[in-house]
Each structure stands twice: as structure tokens, then as C-alpha cells.
PDB file of C-alpha atoms in Angstrom:
ATOM      1  CA  MET A1182      -0.249   0.107   0.043  1.00 38.00           C
ATOM      2  CA  THR A1183       1.082   3.314  -0.609  1.00 39.00           C
ATOM      3  CA  MET A1184       0.455   6.096   1.512  1.00 41.00           C
ATOM      4  CA  THR A1185      -0.791   9.842   0.316  1.00 38.00           C
ATOM      5  CA  ASP A1186       1.307  12.683   0.779  1.00 35.00           C
ATOM      6  CA  SER A1187      -0.653  13.779   3.804  1.00 35.00           C
ATOM      7  CA  GLU A1188      -0.654  10.260   5.185  1.00 40.00           C
ATOM      8  CA  GLN A1189       2.775  10.244   5.086  1.00 37.00           C
ATOM      9  CA  ALA A1190       2.847  14.301   6.609  1.00 36.00           C
ATOM     10  CA  GLY A1191       0.700  12.828   9.462  1.00 37.00           C
ATOM     11  CA  ASP A1192      -2.125  14.659   8.435  1.00 35.00           C
ATOM     12  CA  THR A1193      -4.737  11.511   8.613  1.00 35.00           C
ATOM     13  CA  GLN A1194      -5.468   9.368  11.373  1.00 41.00           C
ATOM     14  CA  VAL A1195      -5.063   6.344   9.438  1.00 46.00           C
ATOM     15  CA  THR A1196      -5.715   3.655  12.126  1.00 47.00           C
ATOM     16  CA  GLY A1197      -4.677  -0.282  10.941  1.00 50.00           C
ATOM     17  CA  ARG A1198      -8.254  -1.512   9.869  1.00 53.00           C
ATOM     18  CA  GLU A1199      -7.928   1.188   7.201  1.00 67.00           C
ATOM     19  CA  LEU A1200      -3.959   0.025   6.283  1.00 82.00           C
ATOM     20  CA  ARG A1201      -5.058  -3.343   5.918  1.00 88.00           C
ATOM     21  CA  PRO A1202      -3.599  -4.509   2.364  1.00 88.00           C
ATOM     22  CA  GLN A1203      -6.882  -5.420   0.060  1.00 89.00           C
ATOM     23  CA  ASP A1204      -4.667  -8.073  -2.244  1.00 90.00           C
ATOM     24  CA  GLU A1205      -5.040 -11.845  -0.425  1.00 94.00           C
ATOM     25  CA  ALA A1206      -1.590 -12.323  -0.242  1.00 95.00           C
ATOM     26  CA  ALA A1207      -0.570  -9.136   1.764  1.00 95.00           C
ATOM     27  CA  GLY A1208      -3.730  -9.435   3.537  1.00 95.00           C
ATOM     28  CA  ARG A1209      -2.702 -12.858   5.177  1.00 97.00           C
ATOM     29  CA  VAL A1210       0.783 -11.645   5.820  1.00 98.00           C
ATOM     30  CA  TRP A1211      -1.114  -8.492   7.931  1.00 97.00           C
ATOM     31  CA  ASP A1212      -3.404 -10.735   9.333  1.00 97.00           C
ATOM     32  CA  ILE A1213       0.253 -12.827  10.903  1.00 98.00           C
ATOM     33  CA  ALA A1214       2.006 -10.103  12.007  1.00 98.00           C
ATOM     34  CA  ALA A1215      -1.445  -8.453  13.725  1.00 97.00           C
ATOM     35  CA  THR A1216      -1.282 -11.503  15.986  1.00 97.00           C
ATOM     36  CA  VAL A1217       1.864 -10.387  17.455  1.00 98.00           C
ATOM     37  CA  ASN A1218       1.235  -8.486  21.042  1.00 98.00           C
ATOM     38  CA  ASP A1219       3.549  -5.728  22.388  1.00 96.00           C
ATOM     39  CA  PRO A1220       6.053  -7.010  24.771  1.00 94.00           C
ATOM     40  CA  GLU A1221       5.519  -3.858  27.328  1.00 91.00           C
ATOM     41  CA  ILE A1222       1.591  -3.928  26.742  1.00 92.00           C
ATOM     42  CA  PRO A1223       0.860  -7.499  26.220  1.00 93.00           C
ATOM     43  CA  VAL A1224      -3.092  -7.398  25.930  1.00 95.00           C
ATOM     44  CA  LEU A1225      -2.472  -5.190  22.575  1.00 96.00           C
ATOM     45  CA  SER A1226      -1.614  -6.083  19.697  1.00 97.00           C
ATOM     46  CA  ILE A1227       0.763  -4.479  17.263  1.00 97.00           C
ATOM     47  CA  ALA A1228      -2.179  -3.854  15.202  1.00 97.00           C
ATOM     48  CA  ASP A1229      -4.158  -2.331  18.095  1.00 96.00           C
ATOM     49  CA  LEU A1230      -1.121  -0.162  18.524  1.00 95.00           C
ATOM     50  CA  GLY A1231      -0.994   1.229  15.448  1.00 95.00           C
ATOM     51  CA  ILE A1232       2.594   0.393  14.810  1.00 96.00           C
ATOM     52  CA  LEU A1233       2.046  -1.844  12.239  1.00 97.00           C
ATOM     53  CA  ARG A1234       1.762   0.064   9.041  1.00 96.00           C
ATOM     54  CA  ASP A1235       2.273  -2.296   5.849  1.00 96.00           C
ATOM     55  CA  ALA A1236       2.440  -5.826   5.047  1.00 97.00           C
ATOM     56  CA  ARG A1237       3.300  -7.109   1.355  1.00 96.00           C
ATOM     57  CA  VAL A1238       4.899  -9.848  -0.554  1.00 97.00           C
ATOM     58  CA  GLU A1239       8.063  -9.110  -2.659  1.00 96.00           C
ATOM     59  CA  GLY A1240       9.231 -12.108  -4.942  1.00 93.00           C
ATOM     60  CA  GLY A1241       7.908 -14.538  -2.287  1.00 93.00           C
ATOM     61  CA  ARG A1242       9.678 -12.625   0.652  1.00 98.00           C
ATOM     62  CA  ALA A1243       7.109 -11.547   3.295  1.00 98.00           C
ATOM     63  CA  VAL A1244       7.457  -7.615   4.186  1.00 98.00           C
ATOM     64  CA  VAL A1245       5.979  -6.276   7.439  1.00 98.00           C
ATOM     65  CA  VAL A1246       6.466  -2.308   7.845  1.00 97.00           C
ATOM     66  CA  ILE A1247       6.313  -1.323  11.766  1.00 97.00           C
ATOM     67  CA  THR A1248       6.614   2.273  12.917  1.00 95.00           C
ATOM     68  CA  PRO A1249       8.006   2.188  16.525  1.00 94.00           C
ATOM     69  CA  THR A1250       6.347   4.390  19.331  1.00 90.00           C
ATOM     70  CA  TYR A1251       8.999   6.241  20.038  1.00 85.00           C
ATOM     71  CA  SER A1252      12.601   6.550  18.520  1.00 81.00           C
ATOM     72  CA  GLY A1253      14.653   4.147  20.143  1.00 81.00           C
ATOM     73  CA  CYS A1254      11.771   2.039  21.866  1.00 85.00           C
ATOM     74  CA  PRO A1255      13.440  -0.829  23.116  1.00 86.00           C
ATOM     75  CA  ALA A1256      10.417  -3.301  22.155  1.00 91.00           C
ATOM     76  CA  MET A1257      11.092  -3.065  18.293  1.00 94.00           C
ATOM     77  CA  GLU A1258      13.806  -5.726  18.583  1.00 95.00           C
ATOM     78  CA  THR A1259      10.988  -8.179  20.453  1.00 96.00           C
ATOM     79  CA  ILE A1260       8.357  -7.403  17.972  1.00 98.00           C
ATOM     80  CA  THR A1261      10.529  -7.883  14.705  1.00 98.00           C
ATOM     81  CA  THR A1262      11.639 -11.468  16.334  1.00 98.00           C
ATOM     82  CA  ASP A1263       8.277 -12.161  17.017  1.00 98.00           C
ATOM     83  CA  VAL A1264       6.623 -10.874  13.637  1.00 99.00           C
ATOM     84  CA  THR A1265       9.544 -12.972  11.876  1.00 98.00           C
ATOM     85  CA  ARG A1266       8.917 -16.057  14.005  1.00 98.00           C
ATOM     86  CA  ALA A1267       4.966 -15.648  13.733  1.00 99.00           C
ATOM     87  CA  LEU A1268       5.498 -15.667  10.138  1.00 98.00           C
ATOM     88  CA  ASN A1269       8.199 -18.797  10.019  1.00 98.00           C
ATOM     89  CA  ALA A1270       5.348 -20.716  11.825  1.00 98.00           C
ATOM     90  CA  GLU A1271       2.873 -19.978   9.212  1.00 98.00           C
ATOM     91  CA  GLY A1272       5.356 -21.331   6.323  1.00 97.00           C
ATOM     92  CA  TYR A1273       7.156 -17.708   5.447  1.00 97.00           C
ATOM     93  CA  ASP A1274      10.536 -19.010   5.427  1.00 97.00           C
ATOM     94  CA  ASP A1275      11.706 -15.520   3.956  1.00 98.00           C
ATOM     95  CA  VAL A1276      11.063 -12.109   6.050  1.00 98.00           C
ATOM     96  CA  ARG A1277      12.188  -9.034   6.325  1.00 98.00           C
ATOM     97  CA  VAL A1278      10.772  -6.363   8.867  1.00 98.00           C
ATOM     98  CA  ASP A1279      11.085  -2.846   8.120  1.00 97.00           C
ATOM     99  CA  LEU A1280      11.554  -0.098  10.521  1.00 95.00           C
ATOM    100  CA  VAL A1281       9.594   3.244   9.198  1.00 94.00           C
ATOM    101  CA  LEU A1282      10.111   6.352  11.452  1.00 92.00           C
ATOM    102  CA  GLN A1283       8.184   8.553   9.214  1.00 91.00           C
ATOM    103  CA  PRO A1284       5.652   9.604   9.576  1.00 92.00           C
ATOM    104  CA  ALA A1285       6.257   9.596  13.333  1.00 90.00           C
ATOM    105  CA  TRP A1286       4.023   7.130  15.234  1.00 92.00           C
ATOM    106  CA  THR A1287       0.898   8.952  16.884  1.00 91.00           C
ATOM    107  CA  THR A1288      -1.345   7.595  19.134  1.00 91.00           C
ATOM    108  CA  ASP A1289      -3.956   8.460  16.801  1.00 92.00           C
ATOM    109  CA  TRP A1290      -2.859   5.275  14.893  1.00 94.00           C
ATOM    110  CA  MET A1291      -4.532   3.240  17.895  1.00 94.00           C
ATOM    111  CA  SER A1292      -7.501   1.536  17.379  1.00 94.00           C
ATOM    112  CA  GLU A1293     -10.617   1.989  19.537  1.00 94.00           C
ATOM    113  CA  ASP A1294     -10.422  -1.326  20.085  1.00 95.00           C
ATOM    114  CA  GLY A1295      -7.197  -1.249  21.620  1.00 95.00           C
ATOM    115  CA  ARG A1296      -7.750   1.810  23.483  1.00 94.00           C
ATOM    116  CA  ARG A1297     -10.838  -0.609  25.233  1.00 95.00           C
ATOM    117  CA  LYS A1298      -8.227  -3.119  26.313  1.00 96.00           C
ATOM    118  CA  LEU A1299      -5.663  -0.493  27.547  1.00 94.00           C
ATOM    119  CA  ASP A1300      -8.804   0.940  29.808  1.00 93.00           C
ATOM    120  CA  GLU A1301      -9.469  -2.790  30.569  1.00 94.00           C
ATOM    121  CA  TYR A1302      -6.119  -3.705  31.725  1.00 94.00           C
ATOM    122  CA  GLY A1303      -5.611  -0.677  34.105  1.00 92.00           C
ATOM    123  CA  ILE A1304      -3.897   1.649  31.697  1.00 92.00           C
ATOM    124  CA  ALA A1305      -5.913   5.135  31.224  1.00 91.00           C
ATOM    125  CA  PRO A1306      -6.224   5.284  27.181  1.00 90.00           C
ATOM    126  CA  PRO A1307      -4.597   8.487  25.787  1.00 87.00           C
ATOM    127  CA  THR A1308      -7.203  11.163  25.786  1.00 80.00           C
ATOM    128  CA  GLY A1309      -7.963  13.380  22.633  1.00 65.00           C
ATOM    129  CA  ARG A1310      -5.894  13.434  19.807  1.00 65.00           C
ATOM    130  CA  ALA A1311      -1.995  14.278  18.832  1.00 58.00           C
ATOM    131  CA  ALA A1312      -1.776  18.088  18.970  1.00 54.00           C
ATOM    132  CA  ALA A1313      -0.820  19.375  15.341  1.00 57.00           C
ATOM    133  CA  GLY A1314       1.265  22.358  16.838  1.00 54.00           C
ATOM    134  CA  PRO A1315       3.611  22.890  20.047  1.00 55.00           C
ATOM    135  CA  VAL A1316       0.754  23.456  22.567  1.00 51.00           C
ATOM    136  CA  ARG A1317      -0.786  21.042  24.099  1.00 53.00           C
ATOM    137  CA  LEU A1318      -3.711  20.904  26.557  1.00 57.00           C
ATOM    138  CA  GLY A1319      -4.055  19.274  29.725  1.00 61.00           C
ATOM    139  CA  LEU A1320      -7.045  16.870  28.926  1.00 71.00           C
ATOM    140  CA  THR A1321      -8.519  14.986  32.206  1.00 84.00           C
ATOM    141  CA  VAL A1322      -7.490  11.451  32.733  1.00 90.00           C
ATOM    142  CA  LYS A1323     -10.095   9.058  33.646  1.00 90.00           C
ATOM    143  CA  CYS A1324      -9.172   6.175  36.546  1.00 93.00           C
ATOM    144  CA  PRO A1325      -9.237   2.989  34.230  1.00 92.00           C
ATOM    145  CA  ARG A1326     -10.388   1.376  38.415  1.00 92.00           C
ATOM    146  CA  CYS A1327     -13.303   3.602  39.127  1.00 93.00           C
ATOM    147  CA  HIS A1328     -13.643   5.727  36.586  1.00 92.00           C
ATOM    148  CA  SER A1329     -13.420   8.868  38.343  1.00 93.00           C
ATOM    149  CA  LEU A1330     -12.249  12.365  36.443  1.00 91.00           C
ATOM    150  CA  ASN A1331     -10.438  13.514  39.719  1.00 93.00           C
ATOM    151  CA  THR A1332      -6.962  12.565  38.893  1.00 93.00           C
ATOM    152  CA  ARG A1333      -3.811  13.995  38.814  1.00 91.00           C
ATOM    153  CA  GLU A1334      -0.227  13.056  37.689  1.00 91.00           C
ATOM    154  CA  LEU A1335       2.457  12.273  39.890  1.00 90.00           C
ATOM    155  CA  THR A1336       5.325  11.948  37.496  1.00 89.00           C
ATOM    156  CA  ARG A1337       5.543  12.653  33.157  1.00 86.00           C
ATOM    157  CA  PHE A1338       7.341   9.059  32.962  1.00 81.00           C
ATOM    158  CA  GLY A1339       5.623   5.874  34.376  1.00 79.00           C
ATOM    159  CA  SER A1340       6.816   1.911  33.392  1.00 79.00           C
ATOM    160  CA  THR A1341       7.574   2.895  30.061  1.00 80.00           C
ATOM    161  CA  ALA A1342       8.617   6.117  28.104  1.00 78.00           C
ATOM    162  CA  CYS A1343       5.051   6.051  26.304  1.00 81.00           C
ATOM    163  CA  LYS A1344       3.228   5.937  29.683  1.00 86.00           C
ATOM    164  CA  ALA A1345       3.011   8.506  32.574  1.00 89.00           C
ATOM    165  CA  LEU A1346       2.156   7.652  36.361  1.00 91.00           C
ATOM    166  CA  HIS A1347      -1.498   8.919  37.699  1.00 92.00           C
ATOM    167  CA  VAL A1348      -3.282   8.611  40.982  1.00 93.00           C
ATOM    168  CA  CYS A1349      -6.864   8.819  41.388  1.00 93.00           C
ATOM    169  CA  ASN A1350      -8.027  11.104  44.183  1.00 94.00           C
ATOM    170  CA  GLU A1351     -11.022   9.109  44.943  1.00 93.00           C
ATOM    171  CA  CYS A1352     -10.047   5.351  45.100  1.00 94.00           C
ATOM    172  CA  LEU A1353      -6.137   6.634  45.587  1.00 93.00           C
ATOM    173  CA  GLU A1354      -5.329   3.779  43.602  1.00 93.00           C
ATOM    174  CA  PRO A1355      -2.019   4.551  41.313  1.00 93.00           C
ATOM    175  CA  PHE A1356      -2.197   3.784  37.323  1.00 92.00           C
ATOM    176  CA  ASP A1357      -0.332   4.183  33.938  1.00 89.00           C
ATOM    177  CA  TYR A1358      -1.461   6.859  31.626  1.00 89.00           C
ATOM    178  CA  PHE A1359      -0.960   6.321  27.762  1.00 84.00           C
ATOM    179  CA  LYS A1360       0.781   9.590  26.693  1.00 84.00           C
ATOM    180  CA  VAL A1361      -0.932  11.304  23.673  1.00 80.00           C
ATOM    181  CA  HIS A1362       1.679  11.894  21.011  1.00 70.00           C
TER     182      HIS A1362
END
């Protein structure tokens, strides 16, 4: 699949469902890759997370394109290995996984199903959409346990770089919040 100029510039919110190739062979590669879970948030597949960007077959080789949530994300090596193993297990002996940094990943690419899974897992999903400019507004973060909006940020960095640590002022439970970016 070829992205349009506006998609490459990050101007649209293109999620995994829209990116799945229509071609049968490429679609099969996509479906297999989409079964791979993020090692840091195991309830999310790489498709749910929105880092699975393309899949195709080139001369018998299965090619999968992923975009890291952050440049230097430590999970990329594991994800690359897991995608390769999943495809190998389904009979694809020749596999290439490409990391693409542009356009940069945004939480806008996360599926609605992925956001729901995060909430059920106890991680507050990102609120709002990524800012187009330098100004970011602090939106209220809902507690994934008691659903109160009476929460506060404890620290900008949580258990991983893509999460912040928050606490609920009602149930007093700490929780991770998947940051918007």
C-alpha cells in the first residue's frame, strides 16, 4: 500500500483497519503479523497499537513495516523477532521487517479496540488527539479502576517512556496513562 502525501505528513488519522492490504497474499501476511502482541503491553497487538503500517509479498518474501512508538523504543527488537517467528510458523521462510520512522507514530493510530483493551487492563488510554502544533492542553484523565475524573499526574514518565504515572484522588490507586503524542 502506498500512503498519500498527507498520510506521510501525518495529517490524517490512519488506523490499522484502513491500512490492511486488500491483496489476498499481503492481507494474509498482515493478519499473521497482527497477532503479535506488544511485549510491554501484552493486551495490545501491534495492529491495536497502530505500529503495524504495511504488509506485502515481494517475490516470495513477506515484508512487514512497523513504526516505533518512540525513536529508540526497546520493544522494537522483540517485536521484529516475534513478527518473524509468527510468519515463519505459518510457512513464510523469507521474512523482512522494516522499521519506518516517518511519519512518526501517533496515538491517533491506536485502534478504538486497543483503547478499550488498555482501559480494561488498568491503563488509562490516551485522551484527545495528538496536537498539530507545539501547544498541548492537559485533558482530564479518567481512572481506569473507578472511572473518576478526579486524577492527577505524579510523574511524566511511568513504567515505559510512552506512559505517565497518575493517581486517582477518589480510590487513591496509582495507574499508568498512555500519553498522547
